[in-house]
Amino acid sequence: MELHDVWFVLIAVLWTGYFFLEGFDFGVGVLTKLLARDRAEKRVLINTIGPVWDGNEVWLLTAGGATFAAFPEWYATLFSGFYLPLLLILVCLIVRGVAFEYRAKRPEENWQRNWETAIFWTSLLPAFLWGVAFGNIVHGVKIDAEFEYVGNVGDLLNPYALLGGLVTLTLFTFHGTVFTALKTVGEIRERARRLALRIGLVTAALASAFLLWTQADRGDGTSLVALVVAVAALVAALLANQAGREGWSFTLSGLTIVAAVAMLFLTLFPNVMPSTLDADWSLTVTNASSSPYTLKIMTWLAVIATPVVLLYQGWTYWVFRKRIGTQHIADSVH
């Protein structure tokens, strides 16, 4: 296996890790409107992801940096062609981080309600837009002979990509719902389990349609295996949720995300951005990659740094592993 193939796999792993981890905290952000009934329950939801949300975003920074270093042509075409949706995602992530930090800085109800509304929208929009972005990457976009995107924003809003956006939105929300059931106690935990069933059924219908469309469009035998694993894991997550096995439900919903993202990258390889104008104009792992020397240096750095990051983040989740409920929320943060 060539180094550019290795880095394609590593970037796929980074995006998978990002969607697995950031997926549930996007979902929890959406649940601040769908599940929480009062101020105390909103604080419970926010506190379940408070210690980890910023660490989850490190995976996005690493994936973007790795793409820039390993596949500069891919990075240039992707970030210039998808400039507006990616800018909107970036603005949402900035506002979302500010909302988490500033929400409790003042006691006024309007102040806190406005930041909570910001958390909801800046969780919902990226969850949807990431699906739109990856739907276009897999399905193909208008790339010319100079490897430049020559379409417009309207071209990105095609039916396949929009369906992909609905899948990521519902899947992340389901992932966040089972995470909430895993991390909370009391009435909010029971309501999270009931809501997970409803969201999960919608997710199953949308995800099945999207993955079958992907398989019919670009799939092969290996992607079919990933499709079967994704659908089976989602069904098993719903059954585990109904049985009150929140740990298994969360693990299986995470496996659904892993298998679905793996399927997308399997159907994409060896392309990194297919061209809908001419197949010869597609960006591939060969024509979009950096020099072998650059990839070699990056590989050594990854071997050294990755275990440290994984150990630290794993330790963070272990420290904050206990369940919380409204009884753990103080009457005032001031």
Short mmCIF file of N, CA, C and O in Angstrom, two decimals, residues 37 46-48 59 62 64 85 92 94 98-100 132 140 169 173 218 222 236 258 276 288 299-300 313 324 332:
data_model
loop_
_atom_site.label_atom_id
_atom_site.label_comp_id
_atom_site.label_asym_id
_atom_site.label_seq_id
_atom_site.Cartn_x
_atom_site.Cartn_y
_atom_site.Cartn_z
N ARG A 37 -37.49 20.27 29.30
CA ARG A 37 -38.75 20.94 29.59
C ARG A 37 -38.58 22.23 30.40
O ARG A 37 -39.48 23.06 30.42
N ILE A 46 -26.66 20.19 28.82
CA ILE A 46 -25.42 20.89 28.50
C ILE A 46 -24.27 20.35 29.33
O ILE A 46 -23.14 20.18 28.84
N ASN A 47 -24.54 20.00 30.60
CA ASN A 47 -23.48 19.48 31.46
C ASN A 47 -23.01 18.09 31.05
O ASN A 47 -21.88 17.70 31.37
N THR A 48 -23.85 17.32 30.35
CA THR A 48 -23.41 15.99 29.92
C THR A 48 -22.28 16.08 28.90
O THR A 48 -21.43 15.17 28.81
N TRP A 59 -10.84 16.61 16.62
CA TRP A 59 -10.83 15.66 15.50
C TRP A 59 -11.08 16.37 14.18
O TRP A 59 -10.51 15.99 13.15
N THR A 62 -7.86 18.22 13.25
CA THR A 62 -6.85 17.27 12.80
C THR A 62 -7.18 16.75 11.40
O THR A 62 -6.29 16.61 10.55
N GLY A 64 -8.94 18.30 9.06
CA GLY A 64 -8.68 19.38 8.11
C GLY A 64 -7.20 19.59 7.89
O GLY A 64 -6.75 19.77 6.74
N PRO A 85 -20.92 26.92 2.47
CA PRO A 85 -21.40 25.99 3.51
C PRO A 85 -20.36 25.73 4.60
O PRO A 85 -20.71 25.63 5.78
N CYS A 92 -20.95 28.62 12.88
CA CYS A 92 -21.76 27.91 13.87
C CYS A 92 -20.90 27.34 14.99
O CYS A 92 -21.26 27.44 16.18
N ILE A 94 -18.01 28.42 16.03
CA ILE A 94 -17.50 29.51 16.86
C ILE A 94 -18.58 30.00 17.82
O ILE A 94 -18.36 30.13 19.03
N VAL A 98 -18.79 29.83 22.01
CA VAL A 98 -19.04 31.02 22.82
C VAL A 98 -20.30 30.82 23.68
O VAL A 98 -20.34 31.20 24.85
N ALA A 99 -21.32 30.20 23.10
CA ALA A 99 -22.58 29.98 23.83
C ALA A 99 -22.36 29.09 25.05
O ALA A 99 -22.90 29.36 26.14
N PHE A 100 -21.59 28.03 24.90
CA PHE A 100 -21.30 27.16 26.03
C PHE A 100 -20.60 27.92 27.16
O PHE A 100 -20.89 27.72 28.34
N VAL A 132 -24.70 17.21 3.86
CA VAL A 132 -24.77 17.79 2.52
C VAL A 132 -23.38 17.81 1.89
O VAL A 132 -23.21 17.46 0.71
N GLY A 140 -20.09 13.42 -6.34
CA GLY A 140 -19.35 14.10 -7.40
C GLY A 140 -19.85 15.52 -7.61
O GLY A 140 -21.03 15.81 -7.40
N LEU A 169 -28.33 14.61 10.26
CA LEU A 169 -29.07 15.33 11.31
C LEU A 169 -29.84 14.37 12.20
O LEU A 169 -29.74 14.45 13.44
N THR A 173 -28.79 13.18 16.02
CA THR A 173 -29.77 13.43 17.08
C THR A 173 -30.10 12.14 17.82
O THR A 173 -30.21 12.12 19.06
N ARG A 218 -22.47 3.93 -6.65
CA ARG A 218 -21.02 3.73 -6.71
C ARG A 218 -20.51 2.52 -5.93
O ARG A 218 -19.31 2.34 -5.80
N THR A 222 -17.45 -4.58 -0.93
CA THR A 222 -17.02 -4.12 0.39
C THR A 222 -17.96 -3.05 0.95
O THR A 222 -18.26 -3.05 2.15
N ALA A 236 -30.18 -2.84 15.94
CA ALA A 236 -29.77 -3.37 17.24
C ALA A 236 -29.74 -2.28 18.30
O ALA A 236 -30.07 -2.52 19.47
N VAL A 258 -19.91 4.76 12.34
CA VAL A 258 -18.63 4.26 11.83
C VAL A 258 -18.83 3.51 10.51
O VAL A 258 -18.11 3.73 9.53
N THR A 276 -18.10 15.35 -12.06
CA THR A 276 -19.28 14.97 -12.83
C THR A 276 -19.19 15.43 -14.29
O THR A 276 -20.03 15.06 -15.10
N ALA A 288 -3.82 14.15 -6.24
CA ALA A 288 -4.10 15.20 -5.26
C ALA A 288 -3.15 15.17 -4.06
O ALA A 288 -3.25 16.01 -3.18
N THR A 299 3.67 10.66 8.53
CA THR A 299 3.40 9.35 9.10
C THR A 299 4.12 9.17 10.43
O THR A 299 3.53 8.68 11.41
N TRP A 300 5.38 9.57 10.49
CA TRP A 300 6.13 9.46 11.74
C TRP A 300 5.53 10.34 12.84
O TRP A 300 5.43 9.93 14.00
N GLN A 313 -7.77 11.82 25.69
CA GLN A 313 -9.21 11.97 25.52
C GLN A 313 -9.96 10.83 26.19
O GLN A 313 -11.03 11.04 26.78
N ILE A 324 -25.74 12.17 35.62
CA ILE A 324 -26.20 13.35 36.34
C ILE A 324 -27.70 13.53 36.14
O ILE A 324 -28.28 12.96 35.20
N SER A 332 -28.59 28.12 41.67
CA SER A 332 -28.02 29.27 40.97
C SER A 332 -26.55 29.03 40.75
O SER A 332 -25.87 28.42 41.58
#
